[in-house]
CSV table of C-alpha atoms and ligand atoms in Angstrom, one decimal:
chain,number,residue,atom,x,y,z
A,1,MET,CA,118.0,-67.2,-49.3
A,2,SER,CA,116.9,-66.7,-45.7
A,3,CYS,CA,119.6,-68.5,-43.8
A,4,LEU,CA,121.4,-66.3,-41.3
A,5,PHE,CA,124.8,-68.0,-41.6
A,6,CYS,CA,124.6,-68.1,-45.4
A,7,LYS,CA,124.2,-64.3,-45.2
A,8,ILE,CA,127.1,-64.0,-42.9
A,9,ILE,CA,129.3,-66.3,-45.1
A,10,GLU,CA,128.5,-64.2,-48.2
A,11,GLY,CA,129.1,-61.0,-46.3
A,12,SER,CA,125.7,-59.4,-46.5
A,13,ILE,CA,125.5,-59.6,-42.6
A,14,PRO,CA,128.7,-58.4,-40.9
A,15,SER,CA,130.8,-60.7,-38.7
A,16,THR,CA,134.2,-60.9,-37.2
A,17,PRO,CA,136.2,-63.4,-39.3
A,18,VAL,CA,138.6,-65.7,-37.5
A,19,PHE,CA,139.6,-68.2,-40.2
A,20,GLN,CA,138.5,-69.0,-43.7
A,21,ASP,CA,139.3,-71.3,-46.6
A,22,GLU,CA,137.5,-72.8,-49.6
A,23,VAL,CA,135.4,-75.1,-47.4
A,24,CYS,CA,134.6,-73.1,-44.3
A,25,TYR,CA,134.2,-69.7,-42.7
A,26,ALA,CA,134.9,-69.2,-39.0
A,27,PHE,CA,133.7,-66.1,-37.1
A,28,ALA,CA,133.2,-64.9,-33.6
A,29,ASP,CA,130.0,-65.8,-31.8
A,30,ILE,CA,127.9,-62.8,-31.1
A,31,HIS,CA,127.0,-64.0,-27.6
A,32,PRO,CA,130.3,-65.6,-26.4
A,33,GLN,CA,130.0,-68.2,-23.7
A,34,ALA,CA,133.7,-68.2,-22.9
A,35,PRO,CA,136.8,-65.9,-23.7
A,36,VAL,CA,137.1,-67.8,-27.0
A,37,HIS,CA,133.9,-68.7,-28.8
A,38,VAL,CA,134.2,-69.2,-32.5
A,39,LEU,CA,131.7,-70.7,-35.0
A,40,VAL,CA,133.1,-72.8,-37.8
A,41,ALA,CA,130.5,-73.2,-40.6
A,42,PRO,CA,130.8,-74.8,-44.0
A,43,ARG,CA,130.3,-72.4,-47.0
A,44,GLN,CA,127.9,-74.9,-48.4
A,45,HIS,CA,124.4,-74.8,-46.7
A,46,ILE,CA,123.8,-78.0,-44.7
A,47,THR,CA,121.0,-77.7,-42.2
A,48,SER,CA,122.6,-79.8,-39.5
A,49,VAL,CA,125.0,-82.7,-39.0
A,50,ASP,CA,121.9,-84.9,-39.1
A,51,GLN,CA,121.3,-83.8,-42.7
A,52,ALA,CA,124.9,-84.6,-43.8
A,53,VAL,CA,125.2,-87.3,-46.5
A,54,GLU,CA,128.0,-89.8,-47.2
A,55,ASP,CA,129.7,-87.4,-49.6
A,56,ASP,CA,130.0,-84.8,-46.7
A,57,GLN,CA,132.4,-86.9,-44.7
A,58,LYS,CA,135.5,-85.0,-45.7
A,59,LEU,CA,133.7,-81.7,-45.1
A,60,LEU,CA,132.7,-82.8,-41.6
A,61,GLY,CA,136.3,-83.7,-40.8
A,62,HIS,CA,137.5,-80.4,-42.2
A,63,LEU,CA,135.3,-78.5,-39.8
A,64,LEU,CA,136.9,-80.3,-36.8
A,65,TRP,CA,140.4,-79.8,-38.3
A,66,ALA,CA,139.7,-76.1,-38.7
A,67,GLY,CA,138.5,-75.8,-35.2
A,68,ALA,CA,141.7,-77.4,-33.9
A,69,GLN,CA,143.9,-75.0,-36.0
A,70,ILE,CA,142.0,-72.0,-34.7
A,71,ALA,CA,142.4,-73.3,-31.1
A,72,LYS,CA,146.2,-73.3,-31.7
A,73,THR,CA,146.2,-69.7,-33.1
A,74,LYS,CA,144.1,-68.7,-30.0
A,75,GLY,CA,146.7,-70.2,-27.6
A,76,LEU,CA,144.3,-72.8,-26.1
A,77,TRP,CA,147.1,-75.1,-25.1
A,78,LYS,CA,145.2,-76.1,-21.9
A,79,GLY,CA,142.3,-77.4,-23.9
A,80,TYR,CA,139.0,-76.5,-25.4
A,81,ARG,CA,135.7,-77.9,-26.6
A,82,LEU,CA,134.3,-78.5,-30.1
A,83,VAL,CA,130.5,-78.8,-30.0
A,84,VAL,CA,127.9,-79.5,-32.6
A,85,ASN,CA,124.4,-78.8,-31.3
A,86,THR,CA,121.9,-80.7,-33.3
A,87,GLY,CA,118.2,-80.3,-33.5
A,88,GLU,CA,115.7,-79.1,-31.0
A,89,ASP,CA,116.8,-81.3,-28.1
A,90,GLY,CA,120.4,-80.6,-28.9
A,91,GLY,CA,119.9,-76.9,-28.5
A,92,GLN,CA,120.5,-75.9,-32.2
A,93,THR,CA,119.1,-72.4,-32.8
A,94,VAL,CA,120.6,-71.7,-36.3
A,95,ASP,CA,119.8,-74.2,-39.0
A,96,HIS,CA,123.1,-74.1,-40.8
A,97,LEU,CA,125.7,-76.6,-39.6
A,98,HIS,CA,128.4,-75.2,-37.4
A,99,VAL,CA,131.0,-76.3,-34.9
A,100,HIS,CA,131.4,-74.2,-31.7
A,101,LEU,CA,135.0,-73.8,-30.6
A,102,VAL,CA,134.7,-72.8,-26.9
A,103,GLY,CA,137.8,-72.2,-24.7
A,104,GLY,CA,139.8,-69.9,-22.6
A,105,ARG,CA,138.3,-71.1,-19.3
A,106,SER,CA,137.8,-74.3,-17.4
A,107,LEU,CA,134.6,-75.9,-18.9
A,108,THR,CA,132.2,-78.1,-16.8
A,109,TRP,CA,130.8,-81.5,-17.8
A,110,PRO,CA,128.1,-82.6,-18.3
A,111,PRO,CA,126.5,-79.7,-20.2
A,112,GLY,CA,123.0,-78.6,-19.2
B,201,LIG,P1,123.4,-73.0,-32.0
B,201,LIG,O1,122.5,-72.6,-30.8
B,201,LIG,O2,122.6,-73.2,-33.2
B,201,LIG,O3,124.3,-74.2,-31.6
B,201,LIG,O4,124.4,-71.9,-32.2
B,201,LIG,C1,124.1,-70.7,-32.8
B,201,LIG,C2,125.1,-69.6,-32.3
B,201,LIG,O5,125.0,-68.6,-33.2
B,201,LIG,C3,124.8,-69.1,-30.9
B,201,LIG,O6,125.9,-69.3,-30.1
B,201,LIG,C4,124.5,-67.6,-31.2
B,201,LIG,O7,125.1,-66.8,-30.2
B,201,LIG,C5,125.2,-67.4,-32.5
B,201,LIG,N1,124.6,-66.3,-33.3
B,201,LIG,C6,123.3,-66.1,-33.5
B,201,LIG,N2,123.1,-65.1,-34.4
B,201,LIG,C7,124.3,-64.6,-34.7
B,201,LIG,C8,124.8,-63.5,-35.5
B,201,LIG,O8,124.0,-62.8,-36.1
B,201,LIG,N3,126.1,-63.3,-35.6
B,201,LIG,C9,127.0,-64.1,-34.9
B,201,LIG,N4,128.3,-63.9,-35.1
B,201,LIG,N5,126.6,-65.2,-34.1
B,201,LIG,C10,125.3,-65.4,-34.0
B,202,LIG,ZN1,122.9,-71.5,-44.6
């Protein structure tokens, strides 16, 4: 098993946990782009949202729900962004599905 995030989820690579349940594990991004930058990843290895199948719909919704709960615990009442980079053009660098929760500052749009 060579997936970086699978290793983080199983604990063989250390991370800073933020939230976890039976479906997902959320941890601090190692290179934060904002005061709050958390990655929400499913425990199950799915390469990207592009590879999700019909049966994954509940899991996909759960990741967004978890991101919103974490935002509340982090006090992001002014807003935040949930981002799923997908594939090469989408800027995905780790091939294990994850939702970025980014907040704690005013974010610009459109992204680069
Ligand atoms: P992507 O570019 O695939 O959307 O996001 C991957 C994220 O994983 C990046 O924001 C990057 O900083 C983060 N990352 C890469 N390696 C590690 C690591 O070993 N530990 C943690 N906590 N985050 C990582
Ligand atoms: Zn994985």
